PDB file of C-alpha atoms in Angstrom:
ATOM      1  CA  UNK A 959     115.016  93.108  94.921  1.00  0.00           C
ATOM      2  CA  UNK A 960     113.052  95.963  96.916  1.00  0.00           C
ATOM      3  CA  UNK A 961     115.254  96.946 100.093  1.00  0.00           C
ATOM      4  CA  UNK A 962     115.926  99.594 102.391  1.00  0.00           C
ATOM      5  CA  UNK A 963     118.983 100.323 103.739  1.00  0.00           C
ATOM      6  CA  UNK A 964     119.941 102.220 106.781  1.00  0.00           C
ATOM      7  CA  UNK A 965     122.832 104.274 107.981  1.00  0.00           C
ATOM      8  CA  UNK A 966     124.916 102.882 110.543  1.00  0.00           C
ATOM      9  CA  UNK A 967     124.749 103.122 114.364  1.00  0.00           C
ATOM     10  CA  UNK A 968     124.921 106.573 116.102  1.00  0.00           C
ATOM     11  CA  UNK A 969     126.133 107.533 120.071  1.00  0.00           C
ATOM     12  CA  UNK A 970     125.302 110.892 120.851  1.00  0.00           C
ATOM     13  CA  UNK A 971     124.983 113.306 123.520  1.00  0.00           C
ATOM     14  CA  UNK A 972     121.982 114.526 125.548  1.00  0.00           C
ATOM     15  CA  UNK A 973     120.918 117.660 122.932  1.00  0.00           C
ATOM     16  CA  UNK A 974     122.852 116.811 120.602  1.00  0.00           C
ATOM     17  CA  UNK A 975     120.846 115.786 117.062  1.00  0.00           C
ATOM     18  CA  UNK A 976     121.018 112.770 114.902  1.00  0.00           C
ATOM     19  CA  UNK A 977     120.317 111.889 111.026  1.00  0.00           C
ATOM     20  CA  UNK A 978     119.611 108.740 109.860  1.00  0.00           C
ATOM     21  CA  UNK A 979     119.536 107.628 106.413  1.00  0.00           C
ATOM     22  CA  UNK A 980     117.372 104.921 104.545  1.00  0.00           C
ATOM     23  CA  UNK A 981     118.245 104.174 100.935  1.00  0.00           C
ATOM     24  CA  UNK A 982     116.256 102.464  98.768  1.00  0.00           C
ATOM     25  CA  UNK A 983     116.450  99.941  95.878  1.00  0.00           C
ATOM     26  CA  UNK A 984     114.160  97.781  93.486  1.00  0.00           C
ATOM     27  CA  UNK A 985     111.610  99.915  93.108  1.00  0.00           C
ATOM     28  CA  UNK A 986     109.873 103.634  91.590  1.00  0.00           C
ATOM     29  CA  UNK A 987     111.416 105.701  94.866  1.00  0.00           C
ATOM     30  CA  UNK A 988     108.643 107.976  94.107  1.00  0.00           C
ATOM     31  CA  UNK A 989     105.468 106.129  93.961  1.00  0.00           C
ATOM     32  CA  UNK A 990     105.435 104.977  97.715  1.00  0.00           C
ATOM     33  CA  UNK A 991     106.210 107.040 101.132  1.00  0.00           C
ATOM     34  CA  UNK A 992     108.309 106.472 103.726  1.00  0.00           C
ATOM     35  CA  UNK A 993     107.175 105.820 107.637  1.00  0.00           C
ATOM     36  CA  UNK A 994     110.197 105.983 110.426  1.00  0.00           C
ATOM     37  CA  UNK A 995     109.476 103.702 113.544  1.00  0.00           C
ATOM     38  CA  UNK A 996     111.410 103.362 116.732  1.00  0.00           C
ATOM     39  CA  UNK A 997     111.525 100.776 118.920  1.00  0.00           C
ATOM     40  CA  UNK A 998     113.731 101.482 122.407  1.00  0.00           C
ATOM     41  CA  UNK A 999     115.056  98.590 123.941  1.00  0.00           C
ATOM     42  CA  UNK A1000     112.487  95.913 125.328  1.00  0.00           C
ATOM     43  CA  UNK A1001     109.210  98.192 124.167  1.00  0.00           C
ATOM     44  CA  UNK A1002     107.091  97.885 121.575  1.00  0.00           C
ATOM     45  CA  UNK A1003     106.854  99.888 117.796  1.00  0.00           C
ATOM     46  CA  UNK A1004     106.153 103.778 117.739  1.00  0.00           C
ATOM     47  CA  UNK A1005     105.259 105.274 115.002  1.00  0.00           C
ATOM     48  CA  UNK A1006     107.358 108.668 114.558  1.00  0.00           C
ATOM     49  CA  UNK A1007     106.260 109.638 111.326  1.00  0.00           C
ATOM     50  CA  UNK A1008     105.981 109.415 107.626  1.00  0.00           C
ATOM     51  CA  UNK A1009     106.548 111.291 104.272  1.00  0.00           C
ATOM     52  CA  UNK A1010     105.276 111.375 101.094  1.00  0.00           C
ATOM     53  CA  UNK A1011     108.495 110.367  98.169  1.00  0.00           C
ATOM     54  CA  UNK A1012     105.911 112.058  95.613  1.00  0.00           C
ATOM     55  CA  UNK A1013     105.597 115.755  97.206  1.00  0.00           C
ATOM     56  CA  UNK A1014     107.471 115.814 100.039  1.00  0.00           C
ATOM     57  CA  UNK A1015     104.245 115.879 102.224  1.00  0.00           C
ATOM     58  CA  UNK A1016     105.116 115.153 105.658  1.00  0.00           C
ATOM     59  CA  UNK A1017     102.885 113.978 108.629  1.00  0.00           C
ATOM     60  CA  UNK A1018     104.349 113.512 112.426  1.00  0.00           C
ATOM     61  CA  UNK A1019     103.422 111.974 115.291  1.00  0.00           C
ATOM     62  CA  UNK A1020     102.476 114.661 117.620  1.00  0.00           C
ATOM     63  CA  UNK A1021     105.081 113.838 120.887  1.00  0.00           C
ATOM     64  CA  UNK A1022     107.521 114.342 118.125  1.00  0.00           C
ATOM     65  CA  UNK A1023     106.228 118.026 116.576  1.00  0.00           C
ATOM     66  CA  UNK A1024     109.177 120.324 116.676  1.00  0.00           C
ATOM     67  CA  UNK A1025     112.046 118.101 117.078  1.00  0.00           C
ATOM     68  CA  UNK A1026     111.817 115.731 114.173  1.00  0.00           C
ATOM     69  CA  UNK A1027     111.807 116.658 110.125  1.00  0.00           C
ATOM     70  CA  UNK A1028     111.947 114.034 107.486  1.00  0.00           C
ATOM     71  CA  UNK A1029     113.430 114.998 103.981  1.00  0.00           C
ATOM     72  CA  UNK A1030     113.651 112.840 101.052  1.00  0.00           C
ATOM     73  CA  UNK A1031     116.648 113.374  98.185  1.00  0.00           C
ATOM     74  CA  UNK A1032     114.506 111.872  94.551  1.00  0.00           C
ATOM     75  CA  UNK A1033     117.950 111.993  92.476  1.00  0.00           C
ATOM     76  CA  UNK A1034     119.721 109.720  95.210  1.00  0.00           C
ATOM     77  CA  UNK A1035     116.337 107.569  96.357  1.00  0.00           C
ATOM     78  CA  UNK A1036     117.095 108.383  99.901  1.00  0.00           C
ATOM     79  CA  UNK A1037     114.961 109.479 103.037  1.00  0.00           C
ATOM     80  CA  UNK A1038     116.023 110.812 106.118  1.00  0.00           C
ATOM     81  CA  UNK A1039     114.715 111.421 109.837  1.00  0.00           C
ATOM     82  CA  UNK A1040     116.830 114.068 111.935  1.00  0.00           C
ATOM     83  CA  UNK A1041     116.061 114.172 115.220  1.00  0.00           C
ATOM     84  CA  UNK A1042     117.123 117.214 117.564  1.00  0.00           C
ATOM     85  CA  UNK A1043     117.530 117.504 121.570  1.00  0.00           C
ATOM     86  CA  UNK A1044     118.036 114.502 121.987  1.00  0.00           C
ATOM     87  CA  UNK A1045     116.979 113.182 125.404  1.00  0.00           C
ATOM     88  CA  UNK A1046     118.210 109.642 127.041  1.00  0.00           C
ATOM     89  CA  UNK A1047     114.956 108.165 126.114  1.00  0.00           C
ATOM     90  CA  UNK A1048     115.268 108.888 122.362  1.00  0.00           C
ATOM     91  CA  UNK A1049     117.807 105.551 123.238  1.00  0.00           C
ATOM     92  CA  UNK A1050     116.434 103.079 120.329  1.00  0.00           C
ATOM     93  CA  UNK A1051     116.670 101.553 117.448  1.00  0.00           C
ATOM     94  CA  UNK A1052     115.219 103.549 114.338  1.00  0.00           C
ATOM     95  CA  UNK A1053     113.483 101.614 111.216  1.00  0.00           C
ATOM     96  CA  UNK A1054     112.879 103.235 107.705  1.00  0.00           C
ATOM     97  CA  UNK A1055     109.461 101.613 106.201  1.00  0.00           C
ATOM     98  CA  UNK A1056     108.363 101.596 102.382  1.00  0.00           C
ATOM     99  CA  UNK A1057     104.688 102.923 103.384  1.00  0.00           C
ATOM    100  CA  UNK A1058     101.794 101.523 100.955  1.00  0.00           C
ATOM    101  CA  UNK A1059      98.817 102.404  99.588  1.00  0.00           C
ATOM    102  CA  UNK A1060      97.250 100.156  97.865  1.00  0.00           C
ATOM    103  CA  UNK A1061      93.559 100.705  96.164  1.00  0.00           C
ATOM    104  CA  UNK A1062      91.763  97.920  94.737  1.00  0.00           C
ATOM    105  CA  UNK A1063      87.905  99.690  93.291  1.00  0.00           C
ATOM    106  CA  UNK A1064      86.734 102.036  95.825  1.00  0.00           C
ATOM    107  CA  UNK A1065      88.999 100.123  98.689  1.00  0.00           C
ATOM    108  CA  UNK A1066      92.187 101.966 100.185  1.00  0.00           C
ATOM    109  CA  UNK A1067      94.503  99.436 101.670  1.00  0.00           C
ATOM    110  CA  UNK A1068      97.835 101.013 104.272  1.00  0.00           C
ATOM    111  CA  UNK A1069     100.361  99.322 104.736  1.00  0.00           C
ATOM    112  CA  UNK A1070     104.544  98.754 105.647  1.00  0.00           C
ATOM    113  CA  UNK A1071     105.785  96.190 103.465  1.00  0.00           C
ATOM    114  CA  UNK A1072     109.508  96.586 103.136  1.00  0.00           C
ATOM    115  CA  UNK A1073     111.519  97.365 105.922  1.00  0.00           C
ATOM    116  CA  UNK A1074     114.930  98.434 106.680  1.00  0.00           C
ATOM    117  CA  UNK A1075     116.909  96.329 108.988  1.00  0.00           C
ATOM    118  CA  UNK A1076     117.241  99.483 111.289  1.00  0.00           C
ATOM    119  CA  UNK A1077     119.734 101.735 112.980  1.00  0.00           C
ATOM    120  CA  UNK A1078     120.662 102.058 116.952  1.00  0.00           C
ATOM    121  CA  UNK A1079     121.152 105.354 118.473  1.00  0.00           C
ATOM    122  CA  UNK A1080     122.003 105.706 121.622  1.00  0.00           C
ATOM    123  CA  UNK A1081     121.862 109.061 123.681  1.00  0.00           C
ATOM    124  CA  UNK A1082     123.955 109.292 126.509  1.00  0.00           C
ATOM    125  CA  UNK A1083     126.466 111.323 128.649  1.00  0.00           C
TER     126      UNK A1083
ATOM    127  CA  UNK B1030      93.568 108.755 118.666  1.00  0.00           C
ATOM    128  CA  UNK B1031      92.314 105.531 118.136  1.00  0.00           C
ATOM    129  CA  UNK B1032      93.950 103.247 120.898  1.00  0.00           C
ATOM    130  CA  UNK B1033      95.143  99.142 120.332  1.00  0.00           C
ATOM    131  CA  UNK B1034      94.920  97.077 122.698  1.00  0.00           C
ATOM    132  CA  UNK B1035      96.236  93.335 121.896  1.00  0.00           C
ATOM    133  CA  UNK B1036      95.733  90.411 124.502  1.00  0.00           C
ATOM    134  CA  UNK B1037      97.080  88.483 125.845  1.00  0.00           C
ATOM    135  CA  UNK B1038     100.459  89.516 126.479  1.00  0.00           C
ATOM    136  CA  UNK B1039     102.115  86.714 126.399  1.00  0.00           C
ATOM    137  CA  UNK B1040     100.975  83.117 125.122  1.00  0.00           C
ATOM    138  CA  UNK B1041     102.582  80.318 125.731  1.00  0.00           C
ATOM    139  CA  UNK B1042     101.986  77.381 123.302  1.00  0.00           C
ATOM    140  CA  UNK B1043     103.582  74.080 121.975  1.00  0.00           C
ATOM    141  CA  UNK B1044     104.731  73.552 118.494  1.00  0.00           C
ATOM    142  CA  UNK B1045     101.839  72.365 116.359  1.00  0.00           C
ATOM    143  CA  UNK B1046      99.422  74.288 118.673  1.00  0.00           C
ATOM    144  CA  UNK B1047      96.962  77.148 117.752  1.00  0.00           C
ATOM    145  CA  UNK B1048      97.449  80.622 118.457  1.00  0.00           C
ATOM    146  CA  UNK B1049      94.648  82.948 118.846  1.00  0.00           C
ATOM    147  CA  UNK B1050      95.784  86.794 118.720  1.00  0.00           C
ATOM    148  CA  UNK B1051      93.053  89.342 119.494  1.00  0.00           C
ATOM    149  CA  UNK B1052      93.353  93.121 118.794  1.00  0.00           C
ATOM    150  CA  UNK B1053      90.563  95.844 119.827  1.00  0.00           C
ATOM    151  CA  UNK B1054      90.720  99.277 118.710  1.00  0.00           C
ATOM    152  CA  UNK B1055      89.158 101.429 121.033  1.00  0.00           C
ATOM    153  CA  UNK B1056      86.751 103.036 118.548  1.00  0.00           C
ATOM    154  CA  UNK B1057      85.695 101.113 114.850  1.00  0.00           C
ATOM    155  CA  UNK B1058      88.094 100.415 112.521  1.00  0.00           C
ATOM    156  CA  UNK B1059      87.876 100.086 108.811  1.00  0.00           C
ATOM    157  CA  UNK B1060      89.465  96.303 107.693  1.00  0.00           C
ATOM    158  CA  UNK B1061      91.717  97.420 104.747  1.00  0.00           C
ATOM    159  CA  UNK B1062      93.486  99.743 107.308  1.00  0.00           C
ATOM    160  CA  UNK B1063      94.364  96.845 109.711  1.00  0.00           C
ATOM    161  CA  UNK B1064      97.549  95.178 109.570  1.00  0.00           C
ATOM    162  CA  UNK B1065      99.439  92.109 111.804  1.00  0.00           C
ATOM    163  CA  UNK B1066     103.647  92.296 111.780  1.00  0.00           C
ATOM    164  CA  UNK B1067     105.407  89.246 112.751  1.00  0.00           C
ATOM    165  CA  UNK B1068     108.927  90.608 115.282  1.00  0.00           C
ATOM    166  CA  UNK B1069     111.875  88.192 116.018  1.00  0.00           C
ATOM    167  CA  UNK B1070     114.515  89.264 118.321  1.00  0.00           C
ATOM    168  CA  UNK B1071     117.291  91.419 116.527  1.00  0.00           C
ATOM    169  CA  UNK B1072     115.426  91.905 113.174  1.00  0.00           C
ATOM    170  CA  UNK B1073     113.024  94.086 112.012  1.00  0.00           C
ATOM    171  CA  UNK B1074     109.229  93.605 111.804  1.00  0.00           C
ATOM    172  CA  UNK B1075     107.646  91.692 108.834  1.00  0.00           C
ATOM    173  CA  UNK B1076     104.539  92.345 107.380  1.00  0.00           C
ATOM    174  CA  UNK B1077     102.063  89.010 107.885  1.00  0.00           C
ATOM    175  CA  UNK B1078      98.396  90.111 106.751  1.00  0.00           C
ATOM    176  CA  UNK B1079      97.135  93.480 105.383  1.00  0.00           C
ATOM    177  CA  UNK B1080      93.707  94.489 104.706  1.00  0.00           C
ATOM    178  CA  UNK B1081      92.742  92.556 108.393  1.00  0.00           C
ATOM    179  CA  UNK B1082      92.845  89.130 106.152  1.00  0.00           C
ATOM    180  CA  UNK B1083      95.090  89.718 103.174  1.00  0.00           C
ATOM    181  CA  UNK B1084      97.857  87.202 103.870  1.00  0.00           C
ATOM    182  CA  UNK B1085     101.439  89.218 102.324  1.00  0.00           C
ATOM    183  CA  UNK B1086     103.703  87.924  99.685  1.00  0.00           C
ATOM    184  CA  UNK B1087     105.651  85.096 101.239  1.00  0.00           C
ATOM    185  CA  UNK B1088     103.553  84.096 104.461  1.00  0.00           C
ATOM    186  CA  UNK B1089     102.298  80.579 104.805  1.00  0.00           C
ATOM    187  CA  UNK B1090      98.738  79.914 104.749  1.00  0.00           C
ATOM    188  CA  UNK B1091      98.740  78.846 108.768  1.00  0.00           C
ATOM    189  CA  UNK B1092      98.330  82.378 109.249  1.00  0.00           C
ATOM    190  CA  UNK B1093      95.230  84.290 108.774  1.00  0.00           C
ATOM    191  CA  UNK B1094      93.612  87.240 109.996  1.00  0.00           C
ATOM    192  CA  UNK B1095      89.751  88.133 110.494  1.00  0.00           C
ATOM    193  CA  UNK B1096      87.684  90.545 112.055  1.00  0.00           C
ATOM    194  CA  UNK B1097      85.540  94.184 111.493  1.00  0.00           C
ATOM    195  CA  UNK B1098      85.075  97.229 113.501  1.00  0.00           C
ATOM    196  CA  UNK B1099      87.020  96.829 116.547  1.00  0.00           C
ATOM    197  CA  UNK B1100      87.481  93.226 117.216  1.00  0.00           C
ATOM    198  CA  UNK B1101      90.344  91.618 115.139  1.00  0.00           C
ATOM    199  CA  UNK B1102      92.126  88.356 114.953  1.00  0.00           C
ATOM    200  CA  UNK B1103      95.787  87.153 113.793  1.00  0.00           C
ATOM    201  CA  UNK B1104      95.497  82.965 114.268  1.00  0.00           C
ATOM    202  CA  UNK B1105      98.279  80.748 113.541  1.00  0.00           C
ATOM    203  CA  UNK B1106      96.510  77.495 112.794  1.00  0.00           C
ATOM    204  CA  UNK B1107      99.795  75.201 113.597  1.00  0.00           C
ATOM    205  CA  UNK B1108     102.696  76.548 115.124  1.00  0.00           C
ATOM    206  CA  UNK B1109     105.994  75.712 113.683  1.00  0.00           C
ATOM    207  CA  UNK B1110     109.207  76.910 115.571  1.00  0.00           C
ATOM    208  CA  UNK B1111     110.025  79.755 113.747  1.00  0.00           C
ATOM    209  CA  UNK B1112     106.548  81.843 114.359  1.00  0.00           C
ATOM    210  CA  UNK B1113     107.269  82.272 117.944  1.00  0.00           C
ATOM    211  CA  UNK B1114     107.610  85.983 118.476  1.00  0.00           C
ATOM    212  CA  UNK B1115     106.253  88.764 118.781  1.00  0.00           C
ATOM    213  CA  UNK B1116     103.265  89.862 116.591  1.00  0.00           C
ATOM    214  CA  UNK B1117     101.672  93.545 117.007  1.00  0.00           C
ATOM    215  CA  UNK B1118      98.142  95.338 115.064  1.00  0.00           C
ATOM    216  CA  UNK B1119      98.876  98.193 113.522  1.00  0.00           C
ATOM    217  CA  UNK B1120      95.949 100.502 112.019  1.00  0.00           C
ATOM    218  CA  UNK B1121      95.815 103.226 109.929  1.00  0.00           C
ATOM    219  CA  UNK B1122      93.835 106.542 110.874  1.00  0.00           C
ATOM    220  CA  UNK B1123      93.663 110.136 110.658  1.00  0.00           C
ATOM    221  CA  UNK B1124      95.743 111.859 113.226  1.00  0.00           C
ATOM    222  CA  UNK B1125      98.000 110.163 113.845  1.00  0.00           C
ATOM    223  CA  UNK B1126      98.767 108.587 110.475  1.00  0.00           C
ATOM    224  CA  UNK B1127      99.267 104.887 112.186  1.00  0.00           C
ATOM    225  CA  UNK B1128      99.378 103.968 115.561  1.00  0.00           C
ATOM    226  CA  UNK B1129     100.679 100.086 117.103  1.00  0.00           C
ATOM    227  CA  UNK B1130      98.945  97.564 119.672  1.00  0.00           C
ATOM    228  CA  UNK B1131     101.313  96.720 122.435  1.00  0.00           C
ATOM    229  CA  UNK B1132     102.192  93.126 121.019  1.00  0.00           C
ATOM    230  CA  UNK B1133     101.441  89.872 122.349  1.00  0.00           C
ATOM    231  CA  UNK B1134     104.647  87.257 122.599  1.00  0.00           C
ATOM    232  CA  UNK B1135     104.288  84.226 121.812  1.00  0.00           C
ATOM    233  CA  UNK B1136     106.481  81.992 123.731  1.00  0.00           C
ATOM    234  CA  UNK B1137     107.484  78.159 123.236  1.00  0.00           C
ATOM    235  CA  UNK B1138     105.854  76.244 126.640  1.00  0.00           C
TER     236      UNK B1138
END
């Protein structure tokens, strides 16, 4: 069956950087991309990012330019989000999405349809 | 940036009830790049409706989504216990890639 699976939890210190891992299964690694969400304890989803499995292509939300890079390894169907300076507010957990797009005619459908079950960081002193 | 706002926050309904979700987007909004995600506590989202009324593999026909431009609807036509949650509107745009409503709970009264 499709699935994602993510690395396990992370403590770090304030600056330090994490990497977080999302493997996937069940499915042509390359013909879908990747979005990374983060939720931080009792908010809502943000979007961080997402990357192309195909090219590499890479797009990033903009409060996250500089300090984030997402890589994908093809021969081992695995993605990753690094994520440096980390700041006490970076606290959450992170989720690895399969990212779809789906065209029916002249229609272009997006969508997240697989998720991982995510993976906690936690930044603090 | 193209801005979701999802009302109401919180709803609080009885098994067998109907739920009503709205999301506006803050500037028109093409329907195949609309999505609803169902959240319980501890797990990751799940993907309900795509396409603003394109139920996903799996989800029970008591949930359906309508809507164009920037007015949206999730409605659960008969709550069982299991769909109360959280539920948050996603679109897809152009910078930035996706962006999330805010979520509206729905709570058992």
């Amino acid at each position: 069956q499709v699935q994602l699976v993510q690395s396990g939890a992370e403590v770090k210190k304030p600056g330090a950087s994490v990497k977080v891992s999302c493997k996937a299964s069940g499915y042509t690694f390359t013909s879908y991309g990747i979005s990374w969400v983060r939720q931080a304890p009792g908010q809502g989803l943000e979007w961080m990012g997402w990357i192309s499995a195909y090219n590499g292509n890479t797009n990033y939300a903009q409060k996250l330019q500089g300090r984030v890079t997402m890589t994908t390894d093809t021969s081992t169907s695995t993605a990753y989000m690094e994520l440096r300076s980390l700041r006490s507010d970076d606290t959450a957990v992170y989720y690895c999405a399969r990212d779809v797009t789906y065209i029916v005619g002249a229609t272009y459908y997006y969508y997240m349809d697989v998720w991982g079950k995510g993976t906690t960081v936690t930044v603090s002193s | 940036e193209i801005v979701l706002t999802q009302s109401p926050g919180t709803l609080s309904l009885s098994p067998g009830e109907r739920a009503t979700l709205s999301c506006r987007a803050s500037q028109s909004v093409s329907s195949s790049y609309l999505a609803w995600y169902q959240q319980k506590p501890g797990q990751a989202p799940r993907l309900l409706i795509y396409g603003a009324s394109s139920r996903a593999t799996g989800i029970p026909d008591r949930f359906s989504g309508s809507g164009s431009g920037t007015d949206f609807t999730l409605t659960i036509s008969r709550l069982e216990p299991e769909d109360f949650a959280v539920y948050y509107c996603q679109q897809y745009g152009s910078s930035p890639r996706l962006t999330f409503g805010g979520g509206t709970k729905v709570e058992i009264k």
